[in-house]
Amino acid sequence: MSSLAAARADNFYNPPDWDPNIESRNKYHNSHGALGNRARKLEKEGILIIRFEMPFPVWCAGCGHLIGKGVRFNAEKKKIGKYHSTTVWSFCMKAPCCKEVIEVHTDPKNAEYVIVRGAKKKVEYSGEDAVVVDPKAEDRPKDAIGRLEVAEIDKRAAEDGLIQIMDLKEQSYHRYKDDVDRNRSLRRTMRQARREEQQRTARRDALGLSKNIQLLPETKMDRLRASAVEFGSVKSNWKKKRKSIKSEGIFGRKYQRK
């Protein structure tokens, strides 16, 4: 078997001018192996490009933009020291909002990440961290009898508050226990209102009014006012006016016919 066939059988091809005693195969091909272009700074600077996920929400120091937890970056990973036998790593990345350089270090002592520059950790509080402060604590009596009286007053106030809460729960129950019937009644009312609105729109169009004019629902007072208006008959007014003209002279009422 020829040397080329043997090399193909091993799935490797060694160029004639390559000497394994001088350089590696990756260095000969100017390649970084399986890491690819992410390891271009590994030999000279000890930097490896990785995908880094922000462990907590931070405020960008450049523009004040909030970077949420879980946002991923192309970060430069570099070894900067040791804590006993644990390596301390540094991660440098650029913020997506203003290209501010953010640097994060690992803290093996406290088992967390530390923001070194470029950002500020967002402080979040939970309900467990809340502290209840009684504003009347300083005004409470110090003697035993006074504390007993105050405790009795607080107990009565708590009982009254409990009674009020139970009343509110009962009202809420009676209000929403027939939610199906209430929903049916509400939909019936809405259908009736929509039907009346359609009738008023049709009447407006029949009168030739503009679409910008909205007719309001008719009321009893509107009917009373409309019935009190008298327009008279057009035909009778015309006849009275003509008779008046015939009875007058050509020079006015002073020379009327007798």
Short mmCIF file of N, CA, C and O in Angstrom, two decimals, residues 175-254:
data_model
loop_
_atom_site.label_atom_id
_atom_site.label_comp_id
_atom_site.label_asym_id
_atom_site.label_seq_id
_atom_site.Cartn_x
_atom_site.Cartn_y
_atom_site.Cartn_z
N ARG A 175 -72.70 38.57 45.80
CA ARG A 175 -72.68 39.37 44.59
C ARG A 175 -72.28 38.55 43.37
O ARG A 175 -72.78 38.77 42.27
N TYR A 176 -71.38 37.59 43.55
CA TYR A 176 -70.84 36.87 42.41
C TYR A 176 -71.28 35.40 42.34
O TYR A 176 -70.81 34.68 41.48
N LYS A 177 -72.15 34.97 43.23
CA LYS A 177 -72.55 33.57 43.17
C LYS A 177 -73.45 33.29 41.97
O LYS A 177 -73.48 32.18 41.45
N ASP A 178 -74.25 34.31 41.53
CA ASP A 178 -75.10 34.17 40.35
C ASP A 178 -74.47 34.89 39.17
O ASP A 178 -75.10 35.72 38.50
N ASP A 179 -73.21 34.60 38.93
CA ASP A 179 -72.51 35.31 37.87
C ASP A 179 -73.06 34.98 36.49
O ASP A 179 -73.03 35.81 35.59
N VAL A 180 -73.60 33.77 36.31
CA VAL A 180 -74.15 33.41 35.00
C VAL A 180 -75.39 34.25 34.69
O VAL A 180 -75.55 34.79 33.59
N ASP A 181 -76.29 34.36 35.69
CA ASP A 181 -77.50 35.16 35.47
C ASP A 181 -77.16 36.64 35.28
O ASP A 181 -77.76 37.33 34.45
N ARG A 182 -76.19 37.11 36.04
CA ARG A 182 -75.79 38.52 35.88
C ARG A 182 -75.17 38.75 34.50
O ARG A 182 -75.41 39.78 33.86
N ASN A 183 -74.39 37.81 34.05
CA ASN A 183 -73.79 37.95 32.72
C ASN A 183 -74.87 37.93 31.63
O ASN A 183 -74.81 38.71 30.67
N ARG A 184 -75.87 37.05 31.80
CA ARG A 184 -76.96 36.99 30.83
C ARG A 184 -77.74 38.30 30.81
O ARG A 184 -78.09 38.83 29.74
N SER A 185 -78.03 38.85 31.99
CA SER A 185 -78.75 40.12 32.06
C SER A 185 -77.95 41.26 31.45
O SER A 185 -78.49 42.12 30.74
N LEU A 186 -76.65 41.27 31.69
CA LEU A 186 -75.81 42.32 31.13
C LEU A 186 -75.77 42.25 29.61
O LEU A 186 -75.86 43.27 28.92
N ARG A 187 -75.66 41.04 29.07
CA ARG A 187 -75.63 40.89 27.61
C ARG A 187 -76.97 41.28 27.00
O ARG A 187 -77.03 41.85 25.91
N ARG A 188 -78.07 40.99 27.70
CA ARG A 188 -79.39 41.40 27.22
C ARG A 188 -79.51 42.92 27.17
O ARG A 188 -80.03 43.49 26.20
N THR A 189 -79.02 43.58 28.21
CA THR A 189 -79.05 45.04 28.24
C THR A 189 -78.20 45.64 27.13
O THR A 189 -78.59 46.61 26.47
N MET A 190 -77.05 45.05 26.88
CA MET A 190 -76.18 45.55 25.82
C MET A 190 -76.79 45.35 24.44
O MET A 190 -76.68 46.21 23.57
N ARG A 191 -77.47 44.22 24.24
CA ARG A 191 -78.14 43.99 22.95
C ARG A 191 -79.25 45.01 22.72
O ARG A 191 -79.43 45.53 21.61
N GLN A 192 -80.02 45.31 23.79
CA GLN A 192 -81.10 46.30 23.67
C GLN A 192 -80.53 47.68 23.35
O GLN A 192 -81.07 48.40 22.49
N ALA A 193 -79.45 48.05 24.02
CA ALA A 193 -78.84 49.36 23.75
C ALA A 193 -78.30 49.42 22.33
O ALA A 193 -78.43 50.45 21.64
N ARG A 194 -77.71 48.33 21.85
CA ARG A 194 -77.20 48.32 20.48
C ARG A 194 -78.32 48.40 19.46
O ARG A 194 -78.20 49.06 18.43
N ARG A 195 -79.45 47.75 19.75
CA ARG A 195 -80.59 47.80 18.85
C ARG A 195 -81.17 49.21 18.78
O ARG A 195 -81.50 49.71 17.69
N GLU A 196 -81.27 49.89 19.92
CA GLU A 196 -81.78 51.26 19.92
C GLU A 196 -80.83 52.20 19.19
O GLU A 196 -81.26 53.12 18.48
N GLU A 197 -79.55 51.97 19.33
CA GLU A 197 -78.58 52.81 18.62
C GLU A 197 -78.72 52.62 17.10
O GLU A 197 -78.62 53.59 16.32
N GLN A 198 -78.95 51.41 16.66
CA GLN A 198 -79.15 51.17 15.23
C GLN A 198 -80.42 51.85 14.73
O GLN A 198 -80.44 52.40 13.61
N GLN A 199 -81.48 51.85 15.53
CA GLN A 199 -82.72 52.53 15.14
C GLN A 199 -82.51 54.04 15.03
O GLN A 199 -83.00 54.68 14.08
N ARG A 200 -81.78 54.64 15.97
CA ARG A 200 -81.52 56.08 15.89
C ARG A 200 -80.65 56.42 14.68
O ARG A 200 -80.84 57.45 14.04
N THR A 201 -79.71 55.52 14.36
CA THR A 201 -78.87 55.76 13.18
C THR A 201 -79.70 55.71 11.90
O THR A 201 -79.53 56.53 10.99
N ALA A 202 -80.62 54.74 11.82
CA ALA A 202 -81.49 54.66 10.64
C ALA A 202 -82.40 55.88 10.53
O ALA A 202 -82.64 56.41 9.43
N ARG A 203 -82.91 56.38 11.65
CA ARG A 203 -83.76 57.58 11.63
C ARG A 203 -82.96 58.81 11.20
O ARG A 203 -83.46 59.65 10.44
N ARG A 204 -81.72 58.92 11.66
CA ARG A 204 -80.87 60.04 11.25
C ARG A 204 -80.61 60.02 9.76
O ARG A 204 -80.67 61.05 9.07
N ASP A 205 -80.34 58.82 9.22
CA ASP A 205 -80.12 58.72 7.78
C ASP A 205 -81.38 59.04 7.00
O ASP A 205 -81.31 59.63 5.91
N ALA A 206 -82.55 58.64 7.54
CA ALA A 206 -83.81 58.95 6.85
C ALA A 206 -84.10 60.44 6.83
O ALA A 206 -84.67 60.97 5.85
N LEU A 207 -83.68 61.17 7.86
CA LEU A 207 -83.87 62.63 7.89
C LEU A 207 -82.84 63.36 7.07
O LEU A 207 -82.95 64.58 6.89
N GLY A 208 -81.82 62.65 6.58
CA GLY A 208 -80.80 63.29 5.76
C GLY A 208 -79.79 64.09 6.56
O GLY A 208 -79.17 65.01 6.01
N LEU A 209 -79.62 63.77 7.83
CA LEU A 209 -78.67 64.49 8.67
C LEU A 209 -77.25 63.96 8.47
O LEU A 209 -77.05 62.86 7.96
N SER A 210 -76.29 64.77 8.86
CA SER A 210 -74.89 64.37 8.73
C SER A 210 -74.56 63.24 9.71
O SER A 210 -75.18 63.11 10.77
N LYS A 211 -73.56 62.47 9.36
CA LYS A 211 -73.16 61.36 10.22
C LYS A 211 -72.49 61.85 11.51
O LYS A 211 -72.37 61.09 12.47
N ASN A 212 -72.05 63.11 11.50
CA ASN A 212 -71.45 63.67 12.72
C ASN A 212 -72.49 63.98 13.79
O ASN A 212 -72.13 64.19 14.95
N ILE A 213 -73.76 64.06 13.40
CA ILE A 213 -74.82 64.35 14.35
C ILE A 213 -75.30 63.04 14.97
O ILE A 213 -75.63 62.09 14.26
N GLN A 214 -75.34 63.01 16.27
CA GLN A 214 -75.77 61.82 16.99
C GLN A 214 -77.10 62.10 17.68
O GLN A 214 -77.20 63.01 18.49
N LEU A 215 -78.10 61.33 17.34
CA LEU A 215 -79.42 61.48 17.95
C LEU A 215 -79.42 60.83 19.32
O LEU A 215 -78.98 59.68 19.47
N LEU A 216 -79.92 61.56 20.30
CA LEU A 216 -80.00 61.02 21.66
C LEU A 216 -81.30 60.27 21.86
O LEU A 216 -82.26 60.46 21.11
N PRO A 217 -81.35 59.40 22.85
CA PRO A 217 -82.61 58.67 23.12
C PRO A 217 -83.74 59.63 23.47
O PRO A 217 -83.54 60.65 24.14
N GLU A 218 -84.92 59.30 23.00
CA GLU A 218 -86.09 60.15 23.24
C GLU A 218 -86.56 59.99 24.68
O GLU A 218 -86.61 58.88 25.22
N THR A 219 -86.93 61.14 25.30
CA THR A 219 -87.41 61.14 26.68
C THR A 219 -88.84 61.69 26.74
O THR A 219 -89.36 62.23 25.77
N LYS A 220 -89.45 61.56 27.91
CA LYS A 220 -90.81 62.06 28.10
C LYS A 220 -90.86 63.58 27.99
O LYS A 220 -91.81 64.15 27.43
N MET A 221 -89.85 64.27 28.49
CA MET A 221 -89.79 65.72 28.40
C MET A 221 -89.69 66.18 26.95
O MET A 221 -90.28 67.21 26.56
N ASP A 222 -88.96 65.43 26.12
CA ASP A 222 -88.87 65.78 24.70
C ASP A 222 -90.24 65.70 24.03
O ASP A 222 -90.61 66.56 23.21
N ARG A 223 -91.03 64.68 24.39
CA ARG A 223 -92.36 64.54 23.79
C ARG A 223 -93.29 65.68 24.23
O ARG A 223 -94.07 66.21 23.43
N LEU A 224 -93.20 66.08 25.53
CA LEU A 224 -94.03 67.18 26.01
C LEU A 224 -93.66 68.49 25.32
O LEU A 224 -94.54 69.27 24.92
N ARG A 225 -92.40 68.76 25.16
CA ARG A 225 -91.98 70.00 24.51
C ARG A 225 -92.36 70.01 23.03
O ARG A 225 -92.76 71.05 22.48
N ALA A 226 -92.26 68.88 22.39
CA ALA A 226 -92.62 68.83 20.98
C ALA A 226 -94.12 69.02 20.78
O ALA A 226 -94.57 69.67 19.82
N SER A 227 -94.94 68.49 21.71
CA SER A 227 -96.39 68.64 21.58
C SER A 227 -96.84 70.07 21.86
O SER A 227 -97.92 70.50 21.41
N ALA A 228 -96.04 70.86 22.59
CA ALA A 228 -96.42 72.23 22.92
C ALA A 228 -96.11 73.22 21.80
O ALA A 228 -96.56 74.36 21.82
N VAL A 229 -95.36 72.82 20.79
CA VAL A 229 -95.00 73.71 19.68
C VAL A 229 -96.10 73.67 18.63
O VAL A 229 -96.54 72.59 18.23
N GLU A 230 -96.56 74.85 18.18
CA GLU A 230 -97.58 74.97 17.13
C GLU A 230 -96.96 75.67 15.93
O GLU A 230 -96.52 76.82 16.01
N PHE A 231 -96.97 74.96 14.82
CA PHE A 231 -96.44 75.54 13.58
C PHE A 231 -97.54 76.13 12.69
O PHE A 231 -97.27 76.93 11.81
N GLY A 232 -98.80 75.76 12.92
CA GLY A 232 -99.90 76.25 12.09
C GLY A 232 -99.95 75.55 10.75
O GLY A 232 -99.06 74.78 10.39
N SER A 233 -101.02 75.85 10.00
CA SER A 233 -101.19 75.24 8.68
C SER A 233 -100.63 76.17 7.61
O SER A 233 -100.93 77.37 7.58
N VAL A 234 -99.88 75.67 6.72
CA VAL A 234 -99.32 76.48 5.63
C VAL A 234 -100.41 76.99 4.70
O VAL A 234 -100.42 78.13 4.25
N LYS A 235 -101.39 76.14 4.44
CA LYS A 235 -102.47 76.50 3.52
C LYS A 235 -103.34 77.63 4.10
O LYS A 235 -103.66 78.60 3.42
N SER A 236 -103.70 77.55 5.39
CA SER A 236 -104.55 78.58 6.00
C SER A 236 -103.81 79.90 6.08
O SER A 236 -104.39 80.99 5.83
N ASN A 237 -102.55 79.91 6.40
CA ASN A 237 -101.77 81.16 6.44
C ASN A 237 -101.71 81.81 5.07
O ASN A 237 -101.77 83.03 4.94
N TRP A 238 -101.63 81.04 4.06
CA TRP A 238 -101.54 81.58 2.69
C TRP A 238 -102.87 82.25 2.30
O TRP A 238 -102.89 83.34 1.71
N LYS A 239 -103.96 81.60 2.68
CA LYS A 239 -105.26 82.18 2.35
C LYS A 239 -105.51 83.48 3.12
O LYS A 239 -106.02 84.46 2.55
N LYS A 240 -105.15 83.53 4.40
CA LYS A 240 -105.34 84.75 5.19
C LYS A 240 -104.50 85.90 4.65
O LYS A 240 -104.95 87.04 4.56
N LYS A 241 -103.29 85.61 4.24
CA LYS A 241 -102.43 86.67 3.71
C LYS A 241 -102.95 87.20 2.38
O LYS A 241 -102.94 88.43 2.13
N ARG A 242 -103.47 86.33 1.55
CA ARG A 242 -104.01 86.80 0.27
C ARG A 242 -105.26 87.64 0.46
O ARG A 242 -105.46 88.65 -0.23
N LYS A 243 -106.13 87.23 1.39
CA LYS A 243 -107.34 88.00 1.66
C LYS A 243 -107.00 89.38 2.21
O LYS A 243 -107.65 90.40 1.88
N SER A 244 -105.94 89.44 3.05
CA SER A 244 -105.52 90.73 3.60
C SER A 244 -104.99 91.64 2.51
O SER A 244 -105.23 92.85 2.51
N ILE A 245 -104.29 91.09 1.55
CA ILE A 245 -103.75 91.91 0.45
C ILE A 245 -104.88 92.45 -0.43
O ILE A 245 -104.87 93.62 -0.87
N LYS A 246 -105.89 91.63 -0.66
CA LYS A 246 -107.00 92.08 -1.49
C LYS A 246 -107.81 93.18 -0.81
O LYS A 246 -108.34 94.08 -1.46
N SER A 247 -107.92 93.11 0.51
CA SER A 247 -108.72 94.11 1.22
C SER A 247 -108.01 95.45 1.35
O SER A 247 -108.63 96.45 1.67
N GLU A 248 -106.71 95.50 1.16
CA GLU A 248 -105.97 96.74 1.27
C GLU A 248 -105.94 97.50 -0.05
O GLU A 248 -106.06 96.90 -1.13
N GLY A 249 -105.78 98.81 0.06
CA GLY A 249 -105.64 99.63 -1.14
C GLY A 249 -104.23 99.62 -1.64
O GLY A 249 -103.31 99.13 -0.99
N ILE A 250 -104.06 100.29 -2.79
CA ILE A 250 -102.71 100.30 -3.36
C ILE A 250 -101.80 101.24 -2.60
O ILE A 250 -100.58 101.20 -2.75
N PHE A 251 -102.41 102.16 -1.78
CA PHE A 251 -101.60 103.11 -1.02
C PHE A 251 -101.49 102.72 0.45
O PHE A 251 -101.09 103.53 1.27
N GLY A 252 -101.86 101.53 0.80
CA GLY A 252 -101.71 101.08 2.19
C GLY A 252 -103.05 101.01 2.88
O GLY A 252 -104.12 101.15 2.31
N ARG A 253 -102.97 100.76 4.21
CA ARG A 253 -104.19 100.59 5.01
C ARG A 253 -105.00 101.89 5.13
O ARG A 253 -106.17 101.87 5.41
N LYS A 254 -104.41 103.05 4.92
CA LYS A 254 -105.11 104.32 5.05
C LYS A 254 -106.20 104.46 4.00
O LYS A 254 -107.23 105.12 4.23
#
